[in-house]
Amino acid sequence: DQQVKQNSPSLSVQEGRISILNCDYTNSMFDYFLWYKKYPAEGPTFLISISSIKDKNEDGRFTVFLNKSAKHLSLHIVPSQPGDSAVYFCAATNFGNEKLTFGTGTRLTIIP
Amino acid sequence: NAGVTQTPKFRILKIGQSMTLQCAQDMNHNYMYWYRQDPGMGLKLIYYSVGAGITDKGEVPNGYNVSRSTTEDFPLRLELAAPSQTSVYFCASSDTNQGYNEQFFGPGTRLTVL
């Protein structure tokens, strides 16, 4: 039972355009969501997060949007840069839970 | 501050051999985790620990063992390696004081069982 789903295994975007990565979840107990970025041969690194009390969180070129009614979140990267080419994992948890539930990842390729 | 370190980076095992994957963190985090990542899949939790002396099973614990004798170290033991354990293994740690669980990952160990 996949509680966090990233239905697009890959995405290609032209440099300078907007990249939109999507994530859906099924567990209504989740109230905190994170995005991780992973380069080849490296561990995932934390990128940005959002609490369920918000519907948007912004950090530089990265913005995460949360639609609780649809159980959907998205990561927007604008403008996209070649260094953004990586695998992006969505993860979810709830307050006090020591574990994260990860999606299967989306490989983003930025085309110069 | 090295963060989370893992050794070795790569290892090839024969079926039935055993080995220990090492993980250490210098951030004084209480929580530590072991994940495996198979091609095209997400991160699956193997075992985790909420403090020295306390460990618990994750989603895919079969074939693995862990121990946590210190805050810093969280080794993962494979007793009888099987081809199904070919994967990339990541160790992570987090700080419980935040309430929410932002985990910091090591660089990974790529294990092949032949």
XYZ file of C-alpha atoms in Angstrom:
226
model
C 0.000 0.000 0.000
C 1.808 3.068 -1.302
C 0.768 5.919 0.977
C 2.893 8.498 -0.850
C 2.847 8.407 -4.638
C 4.891 10.163 -7.260
C 3.242 9.076 -10.476
C 5.764 10.617 -12.861
C 9.028 8.635 -12.864
C 10.730 11.266 -15.000
C 10.359 14.837 -16.217
C 12.359 16.898 -18.700
C 12.267 20.697 -18.656
C 14.078 23.370 -20.626
C 16.552 25.488 -18.697
C 14.925 28.690 -17.480
C 11.388 27.265 -17.532
C 9.327 26.124 -14.569
C 9.618 22.548 -13.268
C 6.583 21.142 -11.476
C 6.910 17.889 -9.557
C 3.805 16.278 -8.111
C 3.099 14.079 -5.120
C -0.122 12.507 -3.820
C -0.790 10.924 -0.451
C -3.548 8.757 0.941
C -3.029 8.910 4.710
C -5.065 11.786 6.160
C -2.970 11.652 9.353
C 0.038 13.107 7.537
C 0.510 16.739 8.516
C 4.076 17.501 7.489
C 5.611 17.049 4.070
C 9.194 17.211 2.859
C 11.017 17.218 -0.443
C 14.446 15.669 -0.790
C 16.840 15.990 -3.707
C 19.250 13.223 -4.643
C 22.231 13.329 -6.967
C 23.787 10.096 -8.292
C 26.143 8.376 -5.820
C 25.074 10.716 -3.012
C 22.552 10.532 -0.200
C 19.287 12.486 -0.340
C 19.477 16.056 0.938
C 16.614 18.006 2.445
C 15.228 20.674 0.143
C 12.037 22.202 1.534
C 9.113 21.280 3.752
C 5.564 22.378 4.513
C 3.241 21.965 7.450
C -0.447 21.239 6.914
C -1.355 24.559 8.528
C 0.042 26.259 5.420
C -0.779 25.941 1.751
C 2.464 27.377 0.434
C 6.092 27.595 1.463
C 8.760 29.382 -0.524
C 12.540 29.232 -0.383
C 14.327 31.038 -3.168
C 13.588 29.291 -6.462
C 11.699 26.496 -4.731
C 8.042 26.647 -3.710
C 5.937 23.840 -2.325
C 2.147 23.974 -2.562
C -0.163 21.835 -0.455
C -3.790 21.049 -1.303
C -5.110 19.172 1.717
C -8.562 18.498 0.307
C -7.018 16.815 -2.725
C -4.210 15.228 -0.679
C -1.785 16.625 -3.199
C 1.403 18.612 -3.055
C 3.679 19.979 -5.708
C 7.187 21.378 -5.884
C 7.785 24.281 -8.255
C 11.289 25.207 -9.339
C 11.627 28.467 -11.219
C 13.721 29.204 -13.113
C 15.060 25.687 -13.643
C 18.836 25.343 -13.809
C 21.076 22.482 -15.007
C 22.166 21.831 -11.410
C 18.547 20.987 -10.590
C 18.859 17.745 -12.563
C 18.414 15.089 -9.876
C 15.897 12.665 -8.409
C 13.326 14.336 -6.162
C 11.616 12.409 -3.387
C 8.458 13.488 -1.646
C 8.072 12.345 1.990
C 5.332 12.627 4.591
C 4.956 12.245 8.337
C 2.898 13.504 11.267
C 3.772 15.269 14.492
C 5.714 13.052 16.899
C 6.138 10.263 14.337
C 9.756 9.160 14.185
C 9.370 7.782 10.652
C 9.054 9.285 7.187
C 7.114 7.686 4.345
C 8.786 8.259 0.990
C 7.464 8.314 -2.536
C 9.273 6.497 -5.350
C 10.914 9.626 -6.732
C 10.839 11.677 -9.944
C 13.959 12.072 -12.059
C 14.159 15.677 -13.254
C 16.363 16.474 -16.233
C 17.001 20.101 -17.130
C 17.804 20.527 -20.805
C 20.304 23.338 -21.521
C 31.119 18.544 11.491
C 31.073 15.499 9.169
C 27.309 14.856 9.473
C 26.396 11.240 8.690
C 29.215 9.009 7.470
C 28.962 5.496 6.035
C 31.554 2.846 5.291
C 32.271 1.128 2.998
C 31.138 2.984 -0.128
C 31.027 -0.201 -2.217
C 31.106 -3.899 -1.432
C 30.652 -7.140 -3.323
C 29.623 -10.182 -1.312
C 29.163 -13.811 -2.186
C 25.901 -15.532 -1.284
C 25.994 -16.630 2.349
C 28.721 -14.219 3.434
C 28.127 -11.737 6.214
C 29.148 -8.122 6.687
C 28.475 -5.028 8.740
C 27.654 -1.657 7.224
C 28.925 1.116 9.436
C 27.118 4.375 10.129
C 28.145 7.233 12.393
C 26.813 10.726 13.039
C 28.372 13.624 14.935
C 25.268 15.802 15.337
C 24.169 14.249 18.645
C 20.921 13.104 17.050
C 18.786 10.651 18.982
C 17.116 9.028 16.012
C 18.948 6.946 13.439
C 17.658 4.953 10.468
C 18.666 2.429 7.859
C 17.029 2.472 4.423
C 17.539 0.544 1.250
C 16.854 1.883 -2.216
C 16.276 -0.476 -5.103
C 16.314 0.767 -8.726
C 13.198 2.792 -9.549
C 11.915 2.464 -6.024
C 11.688 4.790 -3.082
C 13.448 4.449 0.219
C 12.340 1.474 2.281
C 12.961 1.596 6.036
C 14.853 -1.432 7.356
C 15.417 -0.590 11.029
C 15.470 2.507 13.155
C 16.558 3.564 16.619
C 15.168 6.269 18.905
C 18.185 6.239 21.199
C 21.106 4.176 22.481
C 19.938 0.686 23.373
C 16.578 1.024 21.587
C 15.899 -0.339 18.105
C 12.795 -1.280 16.156
C 11.876 -2.888 12.852
C 10.891 -0.901 9.833
C 9.152 -1.998 6.670
C 11.718 -4.543 5.380
C 13.738 -5.930 8.356
C 14.134 -9.566 7.273
C 17.749 -10.615 6.772
C 19.168 -7.709 8.773
C 20.115 -6.927 12.348
C 21.089 -3.716 14.107
C 22.484 -2.544 17.401
C 22.805 0.897 18.987
C 25.297 0.920 21.829
C 26.170 4.627 21.500
C 24.375 7.759 20.296
C 26.874 8.134 17.454
C 26.941 4.671 15.860
C 24.267 2.496 14.259
C 25.746 -0.517 12.409
C 23.641 -2.733 10.130
C 24.491 -6.428 10.010
C 23.777 -8.829 7.147
C 24.245 -12.374 8.396
C 23.653 -14.536 5.298
C 23.821 -12.369 2.217
C 21.315 -13.103 -0.549
C 21.022 -11.654 -4.076
C 17.786 -9.930 -2.985
C 19.890 -7.770 -0.680
C 21.687 -6.174 -3.614
C 20.802 -2.535 -3.137
C 22.035 0.876 -2.081
C 21.879 1.354 1.666
C 21.445 4.748 3.297
C 21.834 5.659 6.918
C 20.102 8.761 8.274
C 19.718 10.614 11.550
C 17.376 13.218 12.972
C 16.864 15.444 15.997
C 13.763 14.703 18.029
C 13.566 18.166 19.552
C 11.954 19.641 16.481
C 8.754 17.600 16.754
C 8.855 17.016 13.033
C 11.268 14.586 11.563
C 13.773 16.142 9.120
C 16.328 13.462 8.416
C 19.949 13.879 7.346
C 21.381 11.177 5.114
C 24.795 9.635 4.617
C 26.310 9.091 1.150
C 25.241 5.455 0.915
C 26.810 2.004 0.559
C 26.334 0.167 -2.732
C 26.151 -3.553 -2.025
C 26.156 -6.315 -4.640
C 25.538 -9.941 -3.682
C 26.614 -12.509 -6.278
